[in-house]
Coordinates of C-alpha atoms and ligand atoms in Angstrom, one line a residue:
M1 CA -60.4 -30.7 -46.6
S2 CA -60.3 -26.9 -46.9
K3 CA -57.8 -25.0 -44.8
L4 CA -58.9 -23.1 -41.7
R5 CA -58.9 -19.4 -42.4
V6 CA -57.2 -17.4 -39.6
G7 CA -57.5 -13.7 -38.6
I8 CA -55.2 -12.1 -36.1
A9 CA -56.1 -9.0 -34.1
G10 CA -53.1 -7.4 -32.4
L11 CA -49.8 -7.1 -34.1
G12 CA -47.5 -6.2 -31.2
T13 CA -44.9 -8.5 -29.6
V14 CA -47.0 -11.7 -29.8
G15 CA -49.1 -10.9 -32.9
R16 CA -46.0 -10.1 -34.9
G17 CA -44.4 -13.4 -33.8
V18 CA -47.4 -15.4 -35.0
V19 CA -47.4 -13.7 -38.4
R20 CA -43.7 -14.6 -38.6
L21 CA -44.5 -18.2 -37.9
F22 CA -47.1 -18.2 -40.7
A23 CA -44.4 -16.7 -43.1
D24 CA -41.9 -19.4 -42.1
D25 CA -42.0 -22.3 -44.6
A26 CA -40.7 -24.7 -42.0
S27 CA -43.6 -24.0 -39.7
R28 CA -46.4 -26.6 -39.7
L29 CA -49.0 -23.8 -39.4
N30 CA -49.5 -23.5 -43.2
E31 CA -50.2 -27.2 -43.7
K32 CA -53.8 -27.0 -42.4
M33 CA -54.6 -23.3 -42.2
Q34 CA -53.9 -20.0 -43.8
L35 CA -53.6 -16.5 -42.4
V36 CA -56.0 -14.4 -44.3
A37 CA -56.5 -11.2 -42.3
V38 CA -55.0 -9.0 -39.6
S39 CA -56.0 -6.0 -37.5
A40 CA -54.3 -3.5 -35.2
R41 CA -54.8 0.2 -34.3
T42 CA -52.3 1.8 -36.7
A43 CA -52.2 0.4 -40.3
A44 CA -49.2 2.5 -41.3
R45 CA -46.8 1.2 -38.6
D46 CA -43.8 -0.8 -39.8
R47 CA -43.9 -4.0 -37.8
G48 CA -40.9 -5.7 -39.5
V49 CA -43.2 -8.3 -41.1
D50 CA -44.8 -8.3 -44.6
L51 CA -48.6 -7.8 -44.1
T52 CA -49.4 -7.2 -47.8
P53 CA -50.7 -10.8 -48.4
Y54 CA -53.4 -10.3 -45.7
R55 CA -56.7 -8.3 -45.6
W56 CA -56.4 -5.4 -43.2
F57 CA -59.1 -4.5 -40.7
D58 CA -59.0 -1.3 -38.6
D59 CA -61.7 -2.7 -36.3
P60 CA -61.0 -6.1 -34.6
V61 CA -64.7 -6.6 -34.0
A62 CA -65.3 -6.4 -37.8
L63 CA -62.5 -9.0 -38.3
A64 CA -63.9 -11.3 -35.6
S65 CA -67.4 -10.9 -37.3
D66 CA -66.2 -11.6 -40.8
P67 CA -67.7 -14.9 -42.2
G68 CA -64.4 -15.4 -44.1
I69 CA -62.6 -16.1 -40.8
D70 CA -62.8 -19.6 -39.1
V71 CA -60.4 -18.9 -36.3
F72 CA -60.0 -15.5 -34.6
V73 CA -56.7 -15.0 -32.8
E74 CA -56.9 -12.3 -30.1
L75 CA -53.6 -10.7 -29.2
I76 CA -54.7 -7.2 -28.2
G77 CA -54.8 -7.6 -24.4
G78 CA -56.9 -6.2 -21.6
S79 CA -59.8 -7.7 -19.8
D80 CA -62.4 -5.5 -21.5
G81 CA -62.7 -3.2 -24.4
A82 CA -61.8 -4.2 -27.9
A83 CA -60.4 -7.6 -27.0
K84 CA -63.5 -8.7 -25.1
A85 CA -65.9 -7.3 -27.7
A86 CA -64.0 -9.1 -30.6
V87 CA -63.8 -12.4 -28.8
E88 CA -67.5 -12.3 -27.9
A89 CA -68.3 -11.5 -31.6
A90 CA -66.2 -14.4 -32.9
L91 CA -67.6 -17.0 -30.4
G92 CA -71.1 -15.6 -30.8
R93 CA -71.1 -16.7 -34.5
G94 CA -69.4 -20.0 -33.8
A95 CA -65.8 -19.1 -34.9
H96 CA -63.0 -20.6 -32.8
V97 CA -60.9 -18.3 -30.6
V98 CA -57.2 -18.5 -29.7
T99 CA -56.0 -15.9 -27.2
A100 CA -53.0 -15.1 -25.1
N101 CA -55.1 -12.8 -22.9
K102 CA -54.9 -14.0 -19.2
A103 CA -56.8 -11.0 -17.9
L104 CA -59.8 -11.7 -20.2
V105 CA -59.9 -15.4 -19.5
A106 CA -59.4 -14.9 -15.7
L107 CA -62.2 -12.4 -15.5
H108 CA -64.7 -13.5 -18.1
G109 CA -63.6 -17.2 -18.7
S110 CA -67.0 -18.7 -17.6
A111 CA -69.1 -16.5 -19.9
L112 CA -66.8 -16.9 -22.8
A113 CA -66.6 -20.7 -22.4
E114 CA -70.4 -20.8 -22.1
S115 CA -70.7 -18.9 -25.4
A116 CA -68.2 -21.2 -27.1
E117 CA -70.0 -24.3 -26.0
R118 CA -73.4 -22.9 -27.0
N119 CA -72.2 -22.0 -30.5
G120 CA -70.1 -25.0 -31.2
A121 CA -66.8 -23.1 -31.1
K122 CA -63.5 -23.8 -29.2
L123 CA -61.8 -21.3 -26.9
L124 CA -58.0 -21.9 -26.4
F125 CA -55.5 -19.9 -24.3
E126 CA -52.3 -21.9 -23.9
A127 CA -50.2 -18.7 -24.4
A128 CA -52.1 -16.9 -21.6
V129 CA -50.2 -18.7 -18.9
G130 CA -46.4 -19.5 -18.8
G131 CA -45.6 -18.1 -22.2
G132 CA -43.8 -20.9 -24.0
V133 CA -44.3 -23.5 -21.2
P134 CA -47.3 -25.7 -21.9
M135 CA -48.9 -25.4 -18.4
V136 CA -52.5 -25.3 -19.6
K137 CA -52.1 -28.4 -21.8
A138 CA -50.2 -30.2 -19.0
L139 CA -53.1 -29.7 -16.6
K140 CA -55.9 -30.3 -19.2
E141 CA -54.2 -33.4 -20.6
S142 CA -51.3 -35.0 -18.7
V143 CA -52.7 -34.4 -15.2
A144 CA -56.3 -34.9 -16.2
G145 CA -56.4 -38.5 -14.9
S146 CA -55.0 -37.5 -11.5
R147 CA -56.4 -35.5 -8.6
A148 CA -54.5 -32.3 -8.2
S149 CA -54.2 -31.0 -4.7
T150 CA -51.9 -28.0 -5.4
V151 CA -50.6 -25.9 -8.2
A152 CA -47.8 -23.5 -7.3
G153 CA -45.7 -21.5 -9.5
I154 CA -43.5 -18.6 -10.5
L155 CA -45.9 -17.1 -13.1
N156 CA -44.6 -13.5 -13.5
G157 CA -41.3 -13.1 -15.3
T158 CA -41.0 -9.4 -14.4
C159 CA -41.2 -10.0 -10.7
N160 CA -38.8 -13.0 -10.9
Y161 CA -36.3 -10.9 -12.9
I162 CA -36.5 -8.1 -10.3
L163 CA -36.0 -10.4 -7.3
T164 CA -33.1 -12.2 -9.0
E165 CA -31.4 -9.0 -10.0
M166 CA -31.8 -7.5 -6.5
E167 CA -30.1 -10.6 -5.1
N168 CA -27.3 -10.8 -7.7
S169 CA -26.5 -7.1 -8.0
G170 CA -27.3 -5.9 -4.5
R171 CA -29.5 -3.1 -5.9
S172 CA -32.8 -1.9 -4.5
F173 CA -36.2 -2.8 -5.8
E174 CA -36.7 0.7 -7.1
A175 CA -33.3 0.7 -9.0
V176 CA -33.9 -2.7 -10.6
L177 CA -37.5 -1.9 -11.5
S178 CA -36.4 1.4 -13.2
E179 CA -33.7 -0.5 -15.1
A180 CA -36.2 -3.2 -16.2
Q181 CA -38.6 -0.5 -17.4
G182 CA -35.7 1.1 -19.4
L183 CA -34.9 -2.3 -21.0
G184 CA -38.6 -2.9 -21.9
Y185 CA -38.8 -5.9 -19.4
A186 CA -41.3 -4.0 -17.2
E187 CA -44.3 -1.8 -18.2
A188 CA -44.3 1.9 -17.6
D189 CA -47.1 1.3 -15.1
P190 CA -45.7 -1.8 -13.3
T191 CA -48.7 -2.4 -11.0
T192 CA -50.2 -5.4 -12.8
D193 CA -46.9 -7.2 -12.6
V194 CA -45.2 -6.1 -9.3
G195 CA -48.6 -5.9 -7.5
G196 CA -49.1 -9.6 -8.2
F197 CA -52.3 -9.2 -10.4
D198 CA -50.8 -10.7 -13.6
A199 CA -49.8 -13.8 -11.6
A200 CA -53.2 -13.9 -10.0
H201 CA -54.9 -13.9 -13.5
K202 CA -52.7 -16.9 -14.4
L203 CA -53.3 -18.7 -11.1
T204 CA -57.1 -18.2 -11.6
I205 CA -56.9 -20.1 -14.9
L206 CA -54.6 -22.9 -13.7
S207 CA -56.7 -23.5 -10.6
A208 CA -59.9 -23.7 -12.6
I209 CA -58.4 -26.4 -14.8
A210 CA -56.6 -28.2 -12.0
F211 CA -59.5 -28.4 -9.6
G212 CA -62.4 -28.5 -12.1
T213 CA -64.0 -25.3 -10.9
R214 CA -65.1 -22.1 -12.6
P215 CA -62.5 -19.4 -12.9
D216 CA -62.9 -17.1 -9.9
F217 CA -60.4 -14.2 -9.9
A218 CA -62.2 -12.3 -7.2
H219 CA -61.3 -15.2 -4.8
V220 CA -57.5 -14.8 -5.1
R221 CA -55.7 -13.1 -2.2
V222 CA -53.1 -10.9 -3.9
E223 CA -49.9 -9.4 -2.4
G224 CA -47.1 -8.1 -4.6
I225 CA -43.3 -7.7 -4.2
E226 CA -43.3 -3.9 -3.5
R227 CA -42.4 -4.4 0.1
V228 CA -39.5 -6.8 -0.5
T229 CA -36.3 -5.0 0.4
L230 CA -32.6 -5.8 -0.1
T231 CA -32.5 -6.4 3.6
D232 CA -35.1 -9.1 3.3
I233 CA -33.1 -10.7 0.4
R234 CA -29.8 -10.6 2.3
L235 CA -31.2 -11.7 5.7
A236 CA -33.4 -14.5 4.2
G237 CA -30.3 -15.6 2.3
K238 CA -28.3 -15.8 5.5
L239 CA -31.0 -18.0 6.9
G240 CA -31.0 -20.3 3.9
Y241 CA -33.9 -18.9 1.9
R242 CA -34.5 -17.2 -1.4
I243 CA -37.5 -14.9 -1.9
K244 CA -39.9 -15.6 -4.8
L245 CA -43.3 -14.4 -5.8
I246 CA -45.4 -17.6 -5.5
A247 CA -48.8 -18.1 -7.0
K248 CA -50.5 -21.0 -5.3
G249 CA -53.8 -22.7 -5.4
S250 CA -54.7 -25.6 -3.1
Q251 CA -57.8 -27.8 -2.9
V252 CA -58.6 -28.9 0.6
D253 CA -61.7 -31.0 1.3
G254 CA -63.3 -29.8 -1.9
A255 CA -62.7 -26.1 -1.1
V256 CA -60.2 -24.0 -3.1
E257 CA -57.8 -21.5 -1.7
M258 CA -55.7 -19.2 -4.0
H259 CA -53.1 -16.7 -3.2
V260 CA -50.2 -14.8 -4.7
R261 CA -47.6 -13.5 -2.3
P262 CA -43.8 -13.3 -1.8
A263 CA -42.5 -16.3 0.1
C264 CA -39.1 -17.5 1.5
L265 CA -38.2 -20.8 -0.2
S266 CA -35.4 -23.0 1.2
F267 CA -32.5 -23.2 -1.4
D268 CA -33.4 -26.9 -2.2
H269 CA -37.1 -26.1 -2.9
P270 CA -38.1 -26.9 -6.6
L271 CA -38.9 -23.2 -7.3
A272 CA -36.0 -21.6 -5.5
N273 CA -33.5 -21.8 -8.3
V274 CA -35.9 -20.6 -11.1
G275 CA -34.1 -17.4 -11.8
G276 CA -34.4 -14.3 -14.1
S277 CA -37.5 -14.1 -16.2
L278 CA -38.1 -17.9 -16.2
N279 CA -41.5 -19.2 -15.2
A280 CA -42.2 -22.5 -13.5
L281 CA -45.1 -24.6 -12.2
V282 CA -45.1 -27.4 -9.6
V283 CA -48.2 -29.6 -9.6
D284 CA -48.9 -32.0 -6.7
A285 CA -51.3 -34.7 -7.9
E286 CA -52.3 -38.2 -7.0
P287 CA -51.3 -40.7 -8.4
S288 CA -48.9 -38.7 -10.7
G289 CA -46.9 -37.3 -7.8
Q290 CA -45.1 -34.0 -8.0
L291 CA -44.5 -32.6 -11.5
T292 CA -42.4 -29.5 -12.4
F293 CA -42.6 -27.5 -15.6
I294 CA -40.1 -24.7 -16.4
G295 CA -39.2 -22.4 -19.3
R296 CA -39.5 -19.0 -20.8
G297 CA -42.7 -17.3 -19.6
A298 CA -42.9 -14.4 -22.1
G299 CA -41.4 -12.9 -25.2
E300 CA -42.3 -13.0 -28.9
G301 CA -40.9 -16.5 -29.7
P302 CA -42.2 -18.6 -26.8
T303 CA -45.6 -16.9 -26.7
A304 CA -46.2 -17.1 -30.4
A305 CA -45.2 -20.8 -30.3
S306 CA -47.9 -21.5 -27.8
V307 CA -50.5 -19.7 -29.9
A308 CA -49.3 -21.8 -32.8
S309 CA -49.7 -25.0 -30.8
D310 CA -53.3 -24.1 -30.1
L311 CA -53.9 -23.4 -33.8
I312 CA -52.4 -26.8 -34.7
D313 CA -54.6 -28.5 -32.1
L314 CA -57.6 -26.9 -33.7
A315 CA -56.6 -27.8 -37.2
E316 CA -56.0 -31.4 -36.2
G317 CA -59.3 -31.7 -34.2
R318 CA -57.6 -32.1 -30.8
A319 CA -59.0 -29.0 -29.1
G320 CA -61.1 -29.8 -26.1
Y321 CA -63.1 -27.8 -23.6
A322 CA -61.8 -24.4 -22.6
F323 CA -61.2 -25.5 -19.0
G324 CA -60.8 -29.2 -19.7
K325 CA -64.5 -30.1 -18.9
P326 CA -67.9 -28.9 -20.1
L327 CA -68.9 -25.8 -18.2
T328 CA -71.8 -27.7 -16.6
Q329 CA -69.3 -30.0 -14.9
L330 CA -67.3 -27.2 -13.4
G331 CA -68.4 -26.4 -9.9
A332 CA -68.4 -23.0 -8.4
A333 CA -65.3 -23.1 -6.2
P334 CA -66.3 -23.2 -2.6
R335 CA -63.9 -20.8 -0.8
A336 CA -61.6 -22.3 1.7
T337 CA -61.1 -20.5 5.0
P338 CA -57.4 -19.9 5.2
A339 CA -56.7 -22.3 8.1
E340 CA -53.1 -22.2 7.2
R341 CA -50.3 -23.5 9.3
G342 CA -46.7 -23.0 8.5
R343 CA -43.4 -21.3 9.4
Y344 CA -43.1 -17.5 8.9
Y345 CA -40.5 -14.8 8.2
L346 CA -41.1 -11.6 10.0
R347 CA -39.2 -8.3 9.4
L348 CA -39.6 -5.5 11.8
L349 CA -38.0 -2.1 11.9
V350 CA -37.7 -1.4 15.6
K351 CA -36.8 1.6 17.6
D352 CA -33.4 1.2 19.2
R353 CA -34.5 1.0 22.9
P354 CA -33.8 -1.4 25.7
G355 CA -36.5 -4.1 26.2
V356 CA -37.8 -4.1 22.6
V357 CA -36.7 -7.6 21.7
A358 CA -38.2 -9.0 25.0
A359 CA -41.5 -7.2 24.3
I360 CA -41.7 -8.8 20.8
S361 CA -40.8 -12.2 22.1
D362 CA -43.5 -11.8 24.7
R363 CA -46.2 -11.1 22.1
L364 CA -45.1 -14.2 20.1
A365 CA -45.0 -16.4 23.2
H366 CA -48.5 -15.1 24.1
E367 CA -49.7 -16.7 20.8
E368 CA -47.6 -19.9 21.5
I369 CA -45.3 -19.1 18.7
S370 CA -41.7 -20.3 19.0
I371 CA -38.8 -18.4 17.3
E372 CA -36.6 -20.5 15.1
S373 CA -33.9 -18.0 14.2
F374 CA -33.3 -14.3 14.9
L375 CA -31.1 -11.8 13.0
Q376 CA -30.4 -8.2 13.8
M377 CA -28.6 -5.7 11.5
P378 CA -25.8 -3.7 13.2
V379 CA -27.1 -0.4 14.6
S380 CA -25.5 2.6 13.0
E381 CA -25.0 5.8 15.0
K382 CA -27.1 7.9 12.6
H383 CA -30.1 5.5 12.6
T384 CA -32.6 5.4 15.5
A385 CA -34.4 2.3 14.2
V386 CA -32.9 -1.1 13.3
P387 CA -34.2 -4.0 11.2
I388 CA -34.6 -7.3 12.9
V389 CA -35.7 -10.5 11.2
L390 CA -37.0 -13.6 12.8
T391 CA -38.3 -16.9 11.5
T392 CA -40.8 -19.0 13.5
Q393 CA -41.5 -22.7 14.0
T394 CA -44.7 -24.1 12.6
C395 CA -47.8 -22.2 13.9
A396 CA -51.3 -21.2 12.8
R397 CA -51.3 -18.2 10.4
S398 CA -54.2 -16.7 12.4
R399 CA -52.0 -16.7 15.6
M400 CA -49.1 -15.3 13.7
E401 CA -51.3 -12.5 12.4
A402 CA -52.6 -11.9 15.9
A403 CA -49.0 -11.7 17.2
V404 CA -48.0 -9.3 14.4
K405 CA -50.9 -7.1 15.2
A406 CA -50.0 -7.0 18.9
I407 CA -46.4 -6.2 18.0
A408 CA -47.5 -3.4 15.7
A409 CA -49.5 -1.9 18.6
L410 CA -46.5 -1.9 21.0
D411 CA -45.2 1.5 19.7
V412 CA -41.7 0.0 19.2
T413 CA -41.9 -0.4 15.4
A414 CA -41.0 2.3 13.0
E415 CA -42.9 0.8 10.0
A416 CA -45.5 -1.8 9.4
P417 CA -44.2 -5.3 10.0
F418 CA -43.6 -7.5 6.9
L419 CA -44.6 -11.1 7.0
M420 CA -43.9 -13.9 4.5
P421 CA -44.5 -17.7 4.7
V422 CA -41.4 -20.0 4.7
E423 CA -41.6 -23.0 2.5
H424 CA -39.3 -26.0 2.6
A425 CA -38.6 -28.7 -0.1
G426 CA -40.8 -31.7 0.4
Q427 CA -43.2 -29.8 2.6
R428 CA -46.8 -30.6 1.8
W429 CA -48.1 -27.7 -0.2
S430 CA -51.6 -27.9 1.2
S431 CA -52.9 -25.0 3.3
S432 CA -54.3 -26.8 6.3
Ligands
NAP501 N1 -45.6 -10.0 -24.6 C1 -45.5 -11.2 -24.1 O1 -44.4 -11.7 -23.9 C2 -46.8 -11.9 -23.7 C3 -46.7 -13.2 -23.1 C4 -47.9 -13.9 -22.8 C5 -49.1 -13.3 -23.0 N2 -49.2 -12.1 -23.6 C6 -50.5 -11.5 -23.9 O2 -50.6 -11.4 -25.3 C7 -51.4 -10.3 -25.6 C8 -50.7 -9.3 -26.5 O3 -49.5 -8.9 -25.8 P1 -48.4 -8.0 -26.6 O4 -47.2 -8.0 -25.6 O5 -48.2 -8.6 -27.9 O6 -49.1 -6.6 -26.7 P2 -48.6 -5.3 -27.5 O7 -47.2 -5.5 -27.9 O8 -48.9 -4.1 -26.6 O9 -49.5 -5.3 -28.8 C9 -50.9 -5.1 -28.7 C10 -51.4 -5.0 -30.1 O10 -52.8 -4.8 -30.0 C11 -53.2 -3.7 -30.9 N3 -54.3 -3.0 -30.3 C12 -54.4 -2.4 -29.1 N4 -55.6 -1.8 -28.9 C13 -56.3 -2.1 -30.0 C14 -57.6 -1.8 -30.5 N5 -58.5 -1.1 -29.7 N6 -58.0 -2.3 -31.7 C15 -57.2 -2.9 -32.5 N7 -55.9 -3.3 -32.1 C16 -55.5 -2.8 -30.9 C17 -52.0 -2.8 -31.0 O11 -52.1 -2.1 -32.2 P3 -50.9 -1.0 -32.6 O12 -49.7 -1.9 -32.8 O13 -51.4 -0.5 -33.9 O14 -50.8 0.0 -31.5 C18 -50.9 -3.8 -30.9 O15 -50.6 -4.3 -32.2 C19 -51.8 -9.7 -24.2 O16 -53.1 -10.2 -23.8 C20 -50.7 -10.1 -23.3 O17 -51.1 -10.2 -21.9 C21 -48.0 -11.4 -23.9

């Protein structure tokens, strides 16, 4: 059988890594396929890999449209523009596509999968979620025979690195972010990462596969880590919690709820000790039970290895449907009303006046919310406001939000209250 002919568009961190794997004699990639062409913006750039054996294309759409390419590997990035145009061109003529582009798959996954199926092509994206950790494959294959109720993970290495460094070094969010940018761990514009959107793209993809629904990014409620302060990390730590950015999708009575937000995890929680830039995913499924996947979520080596594993699946005839099932069998995800119940962490910056704590307790009591623990930072002479933190016993999120609104209206707070859910090990992950 003739070898599959591969073209790679995008020769940055990941693309360069895949070219290196093709050049490595020990890699299985060359057994059943060969790299024949590459594309990037600047032909003259030294990328530390020998590109002379491969045809060069200035235009990734021309590469994707070339009949001499059987598999188009998209490693450009971005939900639209050149990446989307090139992937559409490849699928439109029946060429297989392998991509690491979570934004593209989260926003346009249904249309791309539809084009793939119509034209007899495969669309694979293991590297789009979890870098080197085989999260997509695990859900498509290992958990396929079970019924997943929840997928919950730490899916953005930059946020996890920032939160871990804040805790370990005692530096502020701004200081750690700025250092991460200097080291190249965070983008110059960090909004996609710290705002939670990158994790939301990945959650969209995982939820679609886990729950058998079409990817629906617009349905994810997204909150980033920008408001997490050193005070939160220290006080949550005193109460036995570690703060993580959690991306979570739950299926309740056939309806799907997805959110990305910072949460306080008890120290024995399966995701609490996933530190630095590691990624992890916890899947609750019946009858499999709880499964945990953990590893390096980004970087040249792990991400290129995931691209390579998709290529090998293609070459060995193991590639299935993009989201695990034919598109006609994927339902539109009915949106769950967030009827969430749980415990909460609330940080308030309150004016240093008598009666403030009593007024706050009164607003909570009005919503039948019981306080579990309460911490106050010492008042310094030069400050007129003081941070207080409390955690609650289990209550309805709607009542917690009503209480927070009432507290904010009291004119005793010096900044908007900050609310996070509290999660314990062994707690059922479902939202209602
Ligand atoms: N980096 C990671 O660890 C990681 C992990 C998981 C997934 N991903 C995903 O993998 C993809 C690639 O990420 P990356 O980090 O490798 O990106 P990158 O380092 O920024 O590289 C992007 C590449 O795309 C090329 N490019 C950009 N615009 C182009 C255009 N209009 N036409 C042709 N080529 C164009 C660039 O060309 P020039 O080099 O000539 O400028 C560059 O080679 C993204 O979807 C990303 O989300 C990355």
